[in-house]
XYZ file of C-alpha atoms in Angstrom:
476
model
C 4.204 23.258 0.732
C 4.024 22.536 4.434
C 7.431 21.532 5.736
C 8.374 21.053 9.375
C 12.162 20.949 9.897
C 11.744 19.537 13.392
C 10.322 16.342 11.858
C 13.046 15.752 9.287
C 14.675 12.344 9.396
C 18.128 13.946 9.364
C 17.514 14.893 13.004
C 18.229 11.247 13.792
C 21.854 11.810 12.847
C 24.299 9.405 11.256
C 23.741 5.677 11.113
C 20.234 5.682 9.642
C 20.845 6.640 6.029
C 23.421 7.467 3.371
C 23.485 10.616 1.267
C 23.309 9.666 -2.412
C 23.367 11.245 -5.845
C 20.462 10.793 -8.287
C 21.102 9.206 -11.657
C 21.284 11.538 -14.648
C 18.738 10.445 -17.254
C 18.935 11.146 -21.000
C 15.218 11.840 -21.263
C 12.494 13.270 -19.021
C 9.062 12.600 -20.490
C 6.212 12.953 -18.026
C 3.833 10.016 -18.129
C 1.822 10.559 -14.939
C 1.297 13.493 -12.596
C -0.922 13.057 -9.554
C -2.366 16.530 -9.452
C -4.983 15.855 -6.799
C -2.344 14.748 -4.284
C 0.036 17.482 -5.366
C -2.611 19.995 -4.352
C -3.114 18.304 -0.993
C 0.553 18.712 -0.098
C 0.974 22.228 -1.494
C 2.738 21.326 -4.745
C -0.191 21.640 -7.122
C 0.972 24.921 -8.650
C 4.354 23.639 -9.818
C 4.904 24.349 -13.494
C 5.816 21.570 -15.917
C 9.461 22.645 -15.801
C 9.462 22.770 -11.993
C 7.840 19.346 -11.811
C 10.550 17.959 -14.089
C 13.323 19.641 -12.099
C 12.147 18.188 -8.791
C 10.818 14.760 -9.800
C 13.050 13.776 -12.729
C 16.336 15.583 -12.003
C 15.670 15.698 -8.246
C 16.638 19.270 -7.581
C 15.785 19.766 -3.874
C 12.445 21.295 -2.974
C 12.940 24.738 -1.395
C 13.726 24.480 2.309
C 13.524 20.700 2.283
C 16.107 17.912 2.440
C 19.311 19.141 0.862
C 20.384 15.746 -0.452
C 18.566 12.478 -1.174
C 18.879 9.825 1.530
C 19.100 6.060 0.969
C 17.696 4.546 4.137
C 19.310 1.583 5.880
C 17.335 -1.473 6.983
C 17.384 -5.261 7.191
C 14.544 -7.719 6.838
C 13.164 -11.219 6.534
C 12.807 -12.077 2.853
C 10.710 -15.189 2.305
C 11.325 -16.012 5.968
C 15.120 -15.759 5.678
C 16.877 -12.916 7.488
C 18.912 -10.675 5.172
C 21.341 -8.162 6.728
C 22.450 -6.826 3.320
C 19.449 -4.628 2.569
C 18.757 -0.913 2.270
C 17.354 1.436 -0.388
C 18.954 -0.061 -3.480
C 17.133 1.768 -6.268
C 15.398 4.563 -4.435
C 15.844 7.251 -1.826
C 13.956 9.609 0.439
C 13.728 12.879 -1.491
C 11.595 15.159 0.682
C 9.368 15.295 3.756
C 6.288 17.485 4.050
C 2.902 17.789 5.718
C -0.670 17.183 4.633
C -3.107 19.413 6.497
C -2.641 21.852 9.341
C -2.452 21.712 13.114
C -3.065 18.607 15.170
C -4.778 16.826 12.264
C -1.773 17.166 9.973
C 0.469 14.217 9.207
C 4.041 13.812 8.066
C 4.469 12.477 4.535
C 7.519 11.351 2.588
C 8.341 11.644 -1.083
C 10.457 8.643 -2.045
C 11.722 7.360 -5.352
C 11.916 4.113 -7.271
C 14.382 3.715 -10.120
C 16.530 6.746 -9.287
C 19.897 5.007 -9.624
C 22.533 3.170 -7.643
C 23.098 3.546 -3.915
C 25.468 1.808 -1.483
C 22.727 -0.823 -1.116
C 22.169 -1.692 -4.793
C 23.971 -5.048 -4.434
C 25.209 -5.042 -8.024
C 21.960 -3.836 -9.572
C 21.600 -0.812 -11.816
C 19.121 0.924 -9.504
C 16.689 1.538 -12.351
C 12.975 0.878 -12.900
C 11.395 -0.390 -16.105
C 8.605 1.679 -17.599
C 6.316 -1.335 -17.338
C 7.097 -1.562 -13.628
C 6.251 2.117 -13.241
C 2.979 1.757 -15.138
C 2.017 -1.249 -13.019
C 2.687 0.669 -9.795
C 0.569 3.628 -10.907
C -2.325 1.272 -11.643
C -1.913 -0.592 -8.346
C -1.895 2.513 -6.170
C -4.844 4.055 -7.992
C -6.905 0.862 -7.676
C -6.075 0.308 -4.024
C -6.812 3.913 -3.131
C -10.181 3.621 -4.893
C -10.926 0.483 -2.850
C -10.117 2.272 0.407
C -6.832 0.493 1.118
C -4.200 2.407 3.086
C -1.666 2.684 0.289
C 1.175 4.842 -0.900
C 0.229 7.156 -3.762
C 2.118 7.293 -7.032
C 3.009 10.963 -7.261
C 4.945 11.141 -10.521
C 6.220 8.917 -13.323
C 8.753 9.974 -15.947
C 10.028 7.913 -18.829
C 13.809 8.279 -18.816
C 15.033 7.119 -22.226
C 17.275 4.204 -21.275
C 17.189 0.557 -22.358
C 17.223 -1.883 -19.472
C 17.936 -5.591 -19.460
C 15.660 -7.674 -17.264
C 15.144 -11.397 -16.880
C 11.394 -11.146 -16.309
C 10.544 -8.803 -19.215
C 11.306 -8.868 -22.944
C 14.542 -6.882 -23.106
C 15.865 -4.352 -23.765
C 12.909 -2.556 -22.252
C 12.045 1.084 -21.587
C 13.016 2.818 -18.334
C 11.333 5.156 -15.884
C 11.683 6.877 -12.543
C 8.793 6.995 -10.095
C 8.075 9.156 -7.066
C 5.708 7.849 -4.415
C 3.997 9.728 -1.609
C 3.972 7.726 1.610
C 3.046 8.140 5.246
C 6.469 7.081 6.571
C 9.384 5.155 5.136
C 10.242 3.713 8.561
C 10.122 -0.017 7.931
C 9.929 -2.944 10.295
C 13.388 -3.708 8.938
C 14.655 -0.319 10.130
C 14.206 -1.558 13.704
C 15.470 -5.028 12.836
C 18.776 -3.638 11.582
C 19.487 -1.727 14.778
C 18.470 -4.664 16.941
C 20.720 -6.971 14.901
C 23.619 -4.537 15.503
C 22.716 -4.330 19.232
C 22.612 -0.547 18.811
C 20.264 0.265 21.688
C 20.995 3.983 21.549
C 19.897 4.381 17.936
C 17.035 1.940 18.436
C 15.720 4.142 21.234
C 16.187 7.201 19.063
C 14.255 5.645 16.167
C 11.427 4.623 18.482
C 11.198 8.142 19.870
C 11.261 9.681 16.382
C 8.543 7.296 15.200
C 6.243 8.027 18.127
C 6.669 11.778 17.921
C 6.015 11.964 14.196
C 3.657 9.093 13.401
C 1.921 8.350 16.721
C 1.844 11.768 18.410
C -1.033 10.677 20.644
C 1.540 8.469 22.421
C 4.160 11.195 22.804
C 2.786 13.122 25.763
C 4.782 12.390 28.849
C 3.315 10.524 31.771
C 5.051 9.460 34.982
C 8.833 9.494 34.653
C 8.680 10.282 30.944
C 6.462 7.335 30.004
C 3.338 7.697 27.840
C -0.053 8.493 29.448
C -0.632 4.762 29.908
C 2.369 4.641 32.248
C 3.911 1.795 30.236
C 7.147 1.598 28.350
C 6.614 3.582 25.098
C 7.615 0.487 23.119
C 4.451 -1.228 24.388
C 2.023 1.388 23.098
C 4.002 1.756 19.878
C 3.840 -1.963 19.184
C 0.124 -2.048 19.992
C -0.533 0.713 17.456
C 1.549 -0.932 14.755
C -0.156 -4.280 15.397
C -3.621 -2.793 14.997
C -2.733 -0.880 11.849
C -1.105 -3.905 10.284
C -4.125 -6.085 11.042
C -6.347 -3.504 9.371
C -4.096 -3.526 6.333
C -4.317 -7.316 6.150
C -8.110 -7.102 6.290
C -8.170 -4.559 3.493
C -6.112 -6.860 1.265
C -8.485 -9.743 1.892
C -11.671 -7.809 1.160
C -10.160 -6.031 -1.847
C -8.986 -9.307 -3.324
C -5.427 -8.030 -3.544
C -2.286 -10.162 -3.482
C 0.834 -8.117 -2.774
C 3.226 -10.899 -3.669
C 6.256 -9.965 -1.551
C 5.303 -9.358 2.076
C 8.841 -9.344 3.432
C 9.423 -7.436 6.664
C 11.396 -4.772 4.781
C 8.260 -4.156 2.690
C 6.174 -3.193 5.704
C 6.110 0.200 7.410
C 5.047 1.151 10.917
C 2.055 3.233 9.778
C 0.254 0.205 8.316
C 0.505 1.498 4.767
C 0.970 -0.770 1.759
C 3.673 0.144 -0.753
C 6.227 -1.118 -3.288
C 4.198 -2.999 -5.880
C 6.093 -5.548 -7.918
C 4.462 -8.881 -8.884
C 1.034 -8.041 -7.434
C -2.279 -9.453 -8.688
C -5.967 -8.897 -8.045
C -8.103 -12.007 -7.666
C -10.052 -13.137 -10.726
C -12.155 -15.364 -8.436
C -11.998 -16.073 -4.714
C -9.088 -18.448 -4.164
C -7.078 -18.590 -0.957
C -4.223 -20.372 -2.753
C -3.829 -17.747 -5.483
C -0.178 -16.646 -5.822
C 0.998 -13.387 -7.382
C 4.752 -13.881 -7.732
C 6.049 -16.529 -10.128
C 9.027 -17.040 -7.805
C 6.815 -17.778 -4.770
C 7.000 -21.497 -5.437
C 5.716 -22.579 -2.006
C 2.837 -20.104 -1.843
C 4.290 -18.390 1.231
C 2.593 -15.125 0.252
C -0.508 -16.577 -1.408
C -3.737 -14.621 -1.018
C -4.954 -16.549 2.013
C -1.517 -16.535 3.655
C -1.206 -12.758 3.765
C -2.633 -12.158 7.270
C -0.272 -14.793 8.661
C 2.685 -13.258 6.859
C 1.887 -9.829 8.260
C 1.446 -11.276 11.733
C 4.881 -12.901 11.565
C 6.408 -9.598 10.564
C 4.760 -7.808 13.492
C 6.206 -10.490 15.782
C 9.644 -9.826 14.280
C 9.239 -6.119 14.914
C 8.288 -6.936 18.502
C 11.424 -9.015 18.989
C 13.564 -6.212 17.582
C 12.354 -3.939 20.397
C 13.699 -6.283 23.098
C 17.060 -4.502 23.518
C 15.259 -1.356 24.738
C 12.214 -3.039 26.254
C 13.300 -6.371 27.788
C 10.074 -6.649 29.794
C 7.838 -5.970 26.788
C 4.731 -8.178 27.037
C 4.539 -9.216 23.411
C 1.965 -12.015 23.525
C -1.042 -9.961 24.742
C -0.403 -7.334 22.077
C -0.099 -9.859 19.280
C -3.330 -11.549 20.368
C -5.122 -8.369 19.332
C -4.086 -8.941 15.728
C -6.682 -11.613 14.985
C -9.501 -9.765 16.755
C -8.790 -6.549 14.856
C -8.429 -8.516 11.617
C -11.850 -10.171 11.949
C -13.561 -6.960 12.986
C -12.018 -5.002 10.125
C -12.947 -7.647 7.557
C -16.560 -7.288 8.658
C -16.408 -3.505 8.380
C -14.790 -3.572 4.950
C -17.056 -6.283 3.630
C -20.091 -4.173 4.501
C -18.429 -1.176 2.866
C -17.929 -3.102 -0.399
C -21.554 -4.242 -0.246
C -22.822 -0.745 0.557
C -24.648 -1.898 3.698
C -25.103 -0.581 7.208
C -23.948 -2.809 10.031
C -26.470 -5.114 11.677
C -24.283 -5.925 14.658
C -24.427 -9.583 15.630
C -25.422 -10.700 12.123
C -22.348 -9.238 10.433
C -20.178 -12.281 11.087
C -22.866 -14.590 9.718
C -23.089 -12.516 6.548
C -19.313 -12.569 6.159
C -19.232 -16.362 6.498
C -22.086 -16.776 4.015
C -20.456 -14.476 1.476
C -17.128 -16.267 1.488
C -18.780 -19.688 1.413
C -20.679 -18.617 -1.686
C -17.621 -17.061 -3.332
C -15.586 -20.209 -2.724
C -18.152 -22.417 -4.428
C -19.611 -20.271 -7.180
C -16.397 -19.093 -8.897
C -18.081 -15.828 -9.853
C -15.739 -12.966 -10.626
C -14.615 -11.528 -7.286
C -15.247 -7.895 -8.184
C -18.391 -8.846 -10.109
C -20.024 -10.153 -6.933
C -19.604 -6.884 -5.022
C -20.657 -4.910 -8.083
C -23.868 -6.925 -8.476
C -24.757 -6.877 -4.791
C -23.958 -3.246 -3.986
C -26.840 -1.812 -1.990
C -27.930 -5.156 -0.599
C -29.901 -6.897 -3.332
C -29.203 -8.334 -6.736
C -30.449 -5.490 -8.875
C -33.348 -6.182 -11.212
C -31.495 -4.953 -14.282
C -28.813 -7.567 -13.646
C -31.476 -10.247 -13.362
C -32.992 -9.163 -16.677
C -29.633 -8.986 -18.409
C -28.853 -12.492 -17.254
C -25.117 -11.877 -17.494
C -24.358 -13.168 -14.023
C -27.709 -14.607 -13.012
C -26.562 -18.208 -13.440
C -24.177 -17.784 -10.506
C -26.922 -16.768 -8.088
C -28.548 -20.135 -7.484
C -28.447 -22.870 -4.878
C -28.492 -23.097 -1.116
C -25.408 -20.956 -0.534
C -26.895 -18.076 -2.515
C -30.238 -18.520 -0.740
C -28.464 -18.118 2.604
C -27.051 -14.759 1.493
C -30.420 -13.557 0.179
C -32.048 -14.369 3.494
C -29.400 -12.471 5.438
C -29.546 -9.467 3.115
C -33.188 -8.965 4.078
C -31.887 -7.883 7.495
C -29.671 -5.117 6.104
C -30.267 -1.549 4.964
C -28.178 0.178 2.287
C -25.893 3.033 3.292
C -27.636 5.191 0.679
C -30.783 5.036 -1.406
C -29.053 6.809 -4.276
C -26.840 4.275 -6.023
C -24.011 5.897 -7.996
C -24.198 5.827 -11.810
C -21.045 3.719 -11.651
C -23.232 0.753 -10.685
C -25.404 1.232 -13.772
C -22.552 0.123 -16.042
C -22.552 -3.336 -17.569
C -19.405 -4.469 -15.793
C -17.338 -3.516 -12.740
C -13.985 -1.812 -12.947
C -11.321 -4.476 -12.466
C -7.545 -4.665 -12.709
C -6.793 -8.226 -13.686
C -3.483 -9.299 -15.175
C -4.807 -9.552 -18.747
C -6.015 -5.955 -18.554
C -2.642 -4.748 -17.312
C -0.890 -6.631 -20.095
C -3.230 -5.083 -22.692
C -2.508 -1.607 -21.344
C 1.213 -2.250 -21.471
C 1.057 -3.836 -24.926
C -0.528 -0.668 -26.354
C 2.241 1.421 -24.781
C 5.079 -0.894 -25.800
C 3.959 -1.452 -29.385
C 2.429 1.880 -30.391
C 3.214 4.293 -27.552
C -0.539 4.455 -27.079
C -1.378 5.677 -23.592
C -5.131 5.902 -24.107
C -5.949 2.587 -22.398
C -3.804 3.639 -19.433
C -5.600 6.981 -19.122
C -9.025 5.392 -19.572
C -8.332 2.813 -16.862
C -7.246 5.472 -14.381
C -10.388 7.507 -15.134
C -12.590 4.475 -14.573
C -10.767 3.515 -11.371
C -11.241 7.024 -10.019
C -14.944 6.950 -10.913
C -15.258 3.742 -8.910
C -13.435 5.337 -5.994
C -15.695 8.407 -6.129
C -18.746 6.136 -6.023
C -17.447 4.399 -2.916
C -16.580 7.652 -1.135
C -19.900 9.323 -1.955
C -21.795 6.444 -0.374
C -19.712 6.331 2.815
């Protein structure tokens, strides 16, 4: 395990977190262990008993944080500012490094469902097993699609019966550990700005730059970054770009997060905390994931705008330490980066090399076709991978009836101008159907677990998702 004490969040001192005690669970039954990521961070050789001790009972990792920390933050929730937030059913458990030297990066191990904290607001601080299963599936699918996402590191069933209004209750309980590149949220800055705590705000900015944007940390004139500007400027520019790229990845992946509040966004541009998410069945900008999102504020097509608003709120929270911060020029970059990244990711999903000036035309043609045809969203990219509707699909006739008309003809004409990224198409694309993660599939997986404790569908889905991810990586 690579651990760097100089990067620990406790170096910030008081006012950023609260030390908390993990809940004691009556049962510790391992349901998911992410061995491939455990190996990447030096924890792959932990025995089953050690894994349980650290990720179900939360005994500290050797030489790491001595006590769990519930982080403090505020945030805009459905566009309403809430100053009563903070880690209410989770905590920061450990911090470690992936890789060595200048290419290494700081990672956090955080929990979900680990019990009450000072910020639980009357809740029990627990996570349902269904919620844990859904988060494992979400992170695996998004990682396979190339989205910058947290990784589900561990999931234990904990033997309690929980009462919930949105699930048949009592329902089974779990505790989850996620691996993330930073738990510093937009709301972490908002809280300090709200309190007019310029000293801690400056300290958090410095900590964030040093540990997550080290390329900005080298001193220039009078302690400023190499650009010579206020460090808040370069920090905000980096966060803006990363957030725009995240928004693009959601749009091309057909993913609807459901709750894009500012406390659910982190400075590294990583997606995390999956509650009422959905993947698109067909392309629909109005598609809503959360049943409680009655106005469609976080509908599929509204996600870039929601992320942009949150970046603007982060920018405003920096005003106490950067009153001359030129926010508008930085925020204007959001749309340009968004459009460029959508092009890049669209070509990646189609398995095509860029053709420069024609990329935007292809993007427009693709989304025009998807809007009108109502073909399965993932089916389209599966059928077209490599740049042409494969002959076996034409013969099978399973999706051929979608590929007709003027809008399809426009895509076919454009595809003639593109070359595939590889001539060797992965066996994954020889299957009859693409790997998807639609709501009915998730419910079927959960039904097998809930009714018969049958985890085979869960395991099979993860295997198929990882095969899809391997196919994408091998072609890139």
